[in-house]
Every structure is written in C-alpha cells, then in structure tokens.
Coordinates of C-alpha atoms in Angstrom, one line a residue:
M20 CA -24.5 118.6 -107.9
S21 CA -26.7 121.6 -108.8
L22 CA -25.7 125.0 -107.5
A23 CA -28.9 125.5 -105.5
L24 CA -28.6 122.1 -103.8
D25 CA -25.0 122.7 -103.0
R26 CA -25.8 126.1 -101.5
G27 CA -28.7 124.8 -99.6
L28 CA -26.6 122.0 -98.0
A29 CA -23.9 124.6 -97.2
L30 CA -26.5 126.7 -95.4
I31 CA -27.7 123.7 -93.3
E32 CA -24.1 122.7 -92.4
H33 CA -23.2 126.3 -91.4
L34 CA -26.3 126.8 -89.3
A35 CA -25.6 123.4 -87.6
A36 CA -22.3 124.9 -86.3
H37 CA -24.1 128.0 -85.0
P38 CA -27.0 126.9 -82.7
D39 CA -27.6 130.5 -81.6
G40 CA -28.5 131.6 -85.1
V41 CA -26.8 133.7 -87.8
P42 CA -28.1 136.9 -89.5
L43 CA -28.9 136.8 -93.2
A44 CA -26.1 139.1 -94.1
S45 CA -23.5 137.1 -92.2
L46 CA -24.7 133.9 -93.8
A47 CA -24.4 135.3 -97.3
A48 CA -20.9 136.8 -96.6
E49 CA -19.5 133.7 -94.8
L50 CA -20.7 131.4 -97.5
E51 CA -19.7 133.8 -100.3
M52 CA -23.3 133.7 -101.6
P53 CA -25.4 136.5 -103.2
L54 CA -27.7 138.0 -100.6
S55 CA -30.8 137.5 -102.7
A56 CA -29.9 133.8 -103.4
C57 CA -29.2 133.2 -99.7
H58 CA -32.6 134.7 -98.8
R59 CA -34.5 132.6 -101.4
L60 CA -32.8 129.4 -100.1
L61 CA -33.6 130.2 -96.5
A62 CA -37.2 130.9 -97.4
A63 CA -37.4 127.5 -99.1
L64 CA -35.8 125.7 -96.1
Q65 CA -38.2 127.6 -93.8
A66 CA -41.2 126.5 -95.8
R67 CA -40.1 122.9 -95.5
G68 CA -39.6 123.3 -91.7
Y69 CA -35.8 122.9 -91.6
V70 CA -35.1 126.6 -90.7
R71 CA -36.8 129.2 -88.5
Q72 CA -36.2 132.7 -87.5
A73 CA -35.6 133.6 -83.9
R74 CA -38.0 136.5 -84.3
A75 CA -39.3 138.6 -87.2
Q76 CA -36.4 139.8 -89.3
G77 CA -34.1 138.0 -86.8
D78 CA -31.3 135.4 -87.0
Y79 CA -31.9 132.1 -88.8
L80 CA -31.6 128.8 -86.9
L81 CA -32.1 125.2 -87.7
T82 CA -35.2 123.4 -86.3
T83 CA -35.2 120.0 -84.8
K84 CA -36.5 118.4 -88.0
I85 CA -33.0 117.3 -89.2
V86 CA -32.4 115.8 -85.8
S87 CA -35.7 113.9 -86.0
L88 CA -34.8 112.6 -89.4
G89 CA -31.4 111.4 -88.2
L90 CA -32.8 109.7 -85.1
G91 CA -35.5 108.1 -87.1
Y92 CA -32.9 106.7 -89.5
L93 CA -30.7 105.3 -86.7
S94 CA -33.8 103.8 -85.1
G95 CA -34.8 102.1 -88.3
A96 CA -31.3 100.7 -88.8
G97 CA -31.4 99.2 -85.3
I98 CA -27.9 100.3 -84.5
V99 CA -28.7 102.0 -81.2
D100 CA -30.9 99.1 -80.0
I101 CA -28.1 96.6 -80.7
A102 CA -25.4 98.6 -79.0
E103 CA -27.3 100.0 -76.0
P104 CA -27.0 97.1 -73.5
L105 CA -23.3 96.7 -74.2
L106 CA -22.7 100.5 -73.8
E107 CA -24.7 100.6 -70.6
R108 CA -22.7 97.7 -69.2
L109 CA -19.4 99.3 -70.1
A110 CA -20.5 102.6 -68.6
Q111 CA -21.4 101.0 -65.3
R112 CA -18.0 99.2 -65.2
T113 CA -16.0 102.4 -65.9
G114 CA -18.2 105.0 -64.3
E115 CA -17.5 107.3 -67.2
L116 CA -19.1 108.4 -70.5
V117 CA -19.1 105.7 -73.1
R118 CA -19.8 106.5 -76.7
L119 CA -20.3 104.6 -80.0
S120 CA -19.3 106.2 -83.3
I121 CA -19.9 104.7 -86.7
V122 CA -17.9 104.9 -89.9
D123 CA -19.9 106.3 -92.8
G124 CA -17.8 106.8 -95.9
D125 CA -15.0 109.2 -94.9
R126 CA -16.6 110.3 -91.7
L127 CA -16.8 109.0 -88.1
T128 CA -19.9 110.1 -86.3
W129 CA -20.9 109.8 -82.6
I130 CA -24.4 108.2 -82.6
A131 CA -25.0 106.7 -79.1
K132 CA -23.8 107.2 -75.5
A133 CA -24.2 105.8 -72.0
Q134 CA -23.2 107.8 -68.9
G135 CA -21.8 105.8 -66.0
L136 CA -21.4 108.6 -63.5
R137 CA -24.8 110.0 -62.4
K138 CA -23.5 113.0 -60.4
G139 CA -20.4 115.2 -60.2
L140 CA -18.2 116.4 -63.0
R141 CA -19.2 115.0 -66.4
Y142 CA -17.9 115.4 -69.9
D143 CA -20.9 115.0 -72.2
P144 CA -20.7 116.2 -75.8
D145 CA -23.6 116.2 -78.2
M146 CA -24.3 113.2 -80.3
G147 CA -24.5 113.5 -84.1
Q148 CA -21.2 115.3 -84.5
D149 CA -18.3 114.1 -86.6
A150 CA -15.2 113.2 -84.6
R151 CA -12.1 115.4 -85.3
L152 CA -9.8 112.6 -86.5
S153 CA -6.6 114.4 -85.6
C154 CA -7.2 114.9 -81.9
T155 CA -9.9 112.6 -80.6
A156 CA -9.5 109.1 -79.2
S157 CA -12.3 107.9 -81.5
G158 CA -10.5 109.4 -84.5
H159 CA -7.2 107.8 -83.6
A160 CA -8.8 104.4 -83.0
W161 CA -10.3 104.5 -86.5
L162 CA -7.1 105.7 -88.1
L163 CA -5.0 103.0 -86.4
S164 CA -6.9 100.4 -88.3
M165 CA -5.6 101.6 -91.7
S166 CA -2.4 102.5 -93.5
D167 CA -0.6 105.8 -92.8
E168 CA -1.4 106.9 -96.3
R169 CA -5.1 106.4 -95.9
A170 CA -5.1 107.9 -92.4
L171 CA -3.3 111.1 -93.5
A172 CA -5.6 111.4 -96.6
L173 CA -8.6 111.5 -94.3
V174 CA -7.1 113.9 -91.9
S175 CA -6.0 116.2 -94.7
Q176 CA -9.5 116.1 -96.1
Q177 CA -11.0 117.1 -92.7
G178 CA -8.1 119.3 -91.6
F179 CA -6.4 119.7 -88.2
G180 CA -8.7 122.5 -87.2
E181 CA -7.7 125.6 -85.3
P182 CA -5.4 124.9 -82.3
A183 CA -7.3 127.2 -80.0
E184 CA -10.4 125.0 -80.5
Y185 CA -8.9 121.9 -79.0
G186 CA -6.6 120.8 -76.1
P187 CA -3.1 122.1 -75.5
K188 CA -1.5 118.8 -76.6
A189 CA -3.5 118.4 -79.9
P190 CA -1.2 117.4 -82.8
T191 CA -0.9 120.1 -85.5
T192 CA 1.6 118.4 -87.8
V193 CA 1.7 115.1 -89.7
K194 CA 4.8 114.0 -87.8
A195 CA 3.1 114.5 -84.4
L196 CA -0.1 112.7 -85.5
L197 CA 1.8 109.7 -86.8
G198 CA 3.6 109.4 -83.5
F199 CA 0.2 109.0 -81.8
L200 CA -1.1 106.6 -84.4
H201 CA 2.0 104.3 -84.4
A202 CA 1.8 104.0 -80.6
A203 CA -1.9 103.2 -80.8
R204 CA -1.3 100.5 -83.4
V205 CA 1.2 98.8 -81.1
R206 CA -1.3 98.8 -78.2
G207 CA -4.3 98.1 -80.3
Y208 CA -6.2 101.0 -78.9
A209 CA -5.9 104.8 -78.8
V210 CA -5.3 107.0 -75.7
I211 CA -5.4 110.7 -75.5
D212 CA -4.7 113.2 -72.7
E213 CA -5.7 116.9 -73.3
L214 CA -5.7 116.5 -77.1
F215 CA -9.4 117.1 -77.8
A216 CA -10.1 119.4 -74.8
P217 CA -8.3 120.9 -71.8
G218 CA -8.5 118.6 -68.8
M219 CA -10.1 115.7 -70.7
S220 CA -8.7 112.2 -71.4
A221 CA -10.2 109.4 -73.4
I222 CA -9.5 105.8 -74.6
A223 CA -11.0 104.2 -77.7
V224 CA -10.9 100.9 -79.6
P225 CA -12.1 100.2 -83.2
V226 CA -15.0 97.9 -83.8
L227 CA -14.0 95.4 -86.5
R228 CA -16.0 93.3 -88.9
R229 CA -14.1 91.1 -91.3
G230 CA -10.9 92.9 -90.4
E231 CA -12.3 96.4 -91.2
A232 CA -13.2 99.1 -88.8
I233 CA -17.0 99.8 -88.9
G234 CA -17.2 101.9 -85.7
V235 CA -15.4 102.9 -82.5
I236 CA -16.2 102.5 -78.8
S237 CA -14.7 105.2 -76.5
V238 CA -14.6 106.2 -72.9
A239 CA -14.0 109.8 -72.0
G240 CA -13.8 111.8 -68.7
P241 CA -11.8 114.3 -66.7
R242 CA -8.1 113.5 -66.6
M243 CA -8.1 113.8 -62.8
R244 CA -10.2 110.6 -62.8
L245 CA -9.3 109.1 -66.2
T246 CA -5.5 108.8 -65.7
P247 CA -3.2 107.0 -68.1
A248 CA -2.9 104.1 -65.7
R249 CA -6.6 103.8 -65.3
M250 CA -7.2 103.9 -69.0
H251 CA -4.8 101.1 -69.7
E252 CA -6.5 99.1 -66.9
M253 CA -9.9 99.4 -68.6
A254 CA -8.5 98.6 -72.1
P255 CA -9.3 94.9 -71.9
D256 CA -13.0 95.7 -71.2
L257 CA -13.2 98.0 -74.2
L258 CA -11.5 95.5 -76.5
A259 CA -13.8 92.8 -75.3
A260 CA -16.9 95.0 -75.9
A261 CA -15.7 95.9 -79.4
A262 CA -15.1 92.2 -80.1
E263 CA -18.6 91.4 -78.9
L264 CA -20.3 94.2 -80.9
G265 CA -18.6 93.6 -84.3
P266 CA -20.3 90.3 -85.1
I267 CA -23.7 91.4 -83.7
C268 CA -23.7 94.4 -86.0
N269 CA -23.9 92.1 -89.0
T270 CA -27.7 92.3 -88.5
S271 CA -27.7 96.1 -88.7
S272 CA -28.6 97.6 -92.1
L273 CA -25.9 100.3 -91.8
F274 CA -23.1 98.4 -90.1
G275 CA -23.9 95.4 -92.3
R276 CA -23.3 97.3 -95.6
P277 CA -20.2 95.9 -97.3
P278 CA -17.4 98.3 -98.1
L279 CA -17.3 99.4 -101.8
G280 CA -15.6 96.9 -103.9
K281 CA -15.9 94.1 -101.4
G282 CA -18.4 91.3 -101.1

C-alpha cells in the first residue's frame, strides 16, 4: 500500500472515532504524521467531499459521504432487505433492540437493527461499527463458532481495549475470555451481563451457512429487563431466527460469497 493511501485511510478511520472533530495539529501528532503531509491529505479529502471543517481554520470532521457509500453498498447487496422482516418480528417478540452483524474478513460489523420497545429506556448504538470481539455478545457468538486458536488470534489482532471504555465485568485476559467462550459453545449462544457497557445485557447467536458463521443476530437491553433467566428463555427464538436467515442469505452477494479456499 502506498504511503499516501495508508495515511489517508488512517485519517478517515481516526476522524470516524471523533465525530466532534479534531484539530489539524492533533491529527498530525496522534497519527505521527508530518503536519504538512497531514494538511495536504485533508485538503484532498475535503476536495472529494469526505472531510469538512467545522468553521474556517477549525477542526476537521467527516461528512456523511462515507455513510452514504456504505448504505448504498448494503442496499445493493440486498442484505438489509432480506433480514428486515425477520429482525422486526424478533424485535416485536422480545420488545428489545435486535441487531444483525455480518462477518467481513476478520471483522464483525453491525449493519441492521430493529427496535421492539418504542418508549422508555432504550439501548441503541450506532450501526456501522465493528463489534468489540472480547466483550460483546455478538463478538462471543462469532468466536464460539471457531477454534480457540482462531478466536484468540482475532481478539489479539483487535485488542481487548481499555477497561474503562467497557463494562465492569469485561474480560481483560485470555483465560477470562476463554471461560466465556467455552460456556457459550456448550449453550450454542452467547450471553453477557455488564461486559460491553454498565447496566447492559445481551444475547447473541451465530448465523451459519454450510457450517460457517456468516453473521450474528443479537438482542440487547438494560439488565433490569434483560435478566439472565429472560435471555435463556428467548434463546430458542434467536436460534430459530438464525436458522431461518442462514439459507435465505445465499441469495445475498455479500453473504453468498464463499470463504477463501472453499467452493
């Protein structure tokens, strides 16, 4: 990869994590980039409509152009259209937030959601983010479908993250993580309680096609409502939804892509 392209992508990824904007000097320092090179790349991205300044000489922010590209891609692939009725049905049955994430290489990304509860306390994260594999129900549901070695390699690549950014019970060691994964494999689904965020619980199941996980369906909500007992009660509905979605997704250009080295 060329240096300019690598730096440009690093700028986009860094700005995506800072929606309020970042000053030029901070961007250059945080990305260990010469100030002049950083300014040239930002000017080029600004000319293409990917970046804007909050005001003259102000902080740099991403525009919605990347979001539009992503949504257009997903719409063309047909994934959301295929999954929407199933997610809505599951959201109505559970009364909680239902999300679909897809496996894309070494990443698991939330791409669609349906909200069952229309009023009161809601847990509603933004779509398009990659799931933190070490402490989300979606991450655990994907990892349970593979060997410990492969799971740990993916987590090592992504990292455990800073403990202060997640829930009080988030695993921070390999031993702790494997304990969660082994229990999830026995059940066939993942359950978390205050791992990803304080006061939040979630349950997730992998969507399988030809024995390989291609996505994950999850339900998340406040732990006062989403108790361990209630999550185990709704597990059969999630497993049934995942079993229904897997074969349907053969018609999707993204889900239907065979894994590398397989037919």
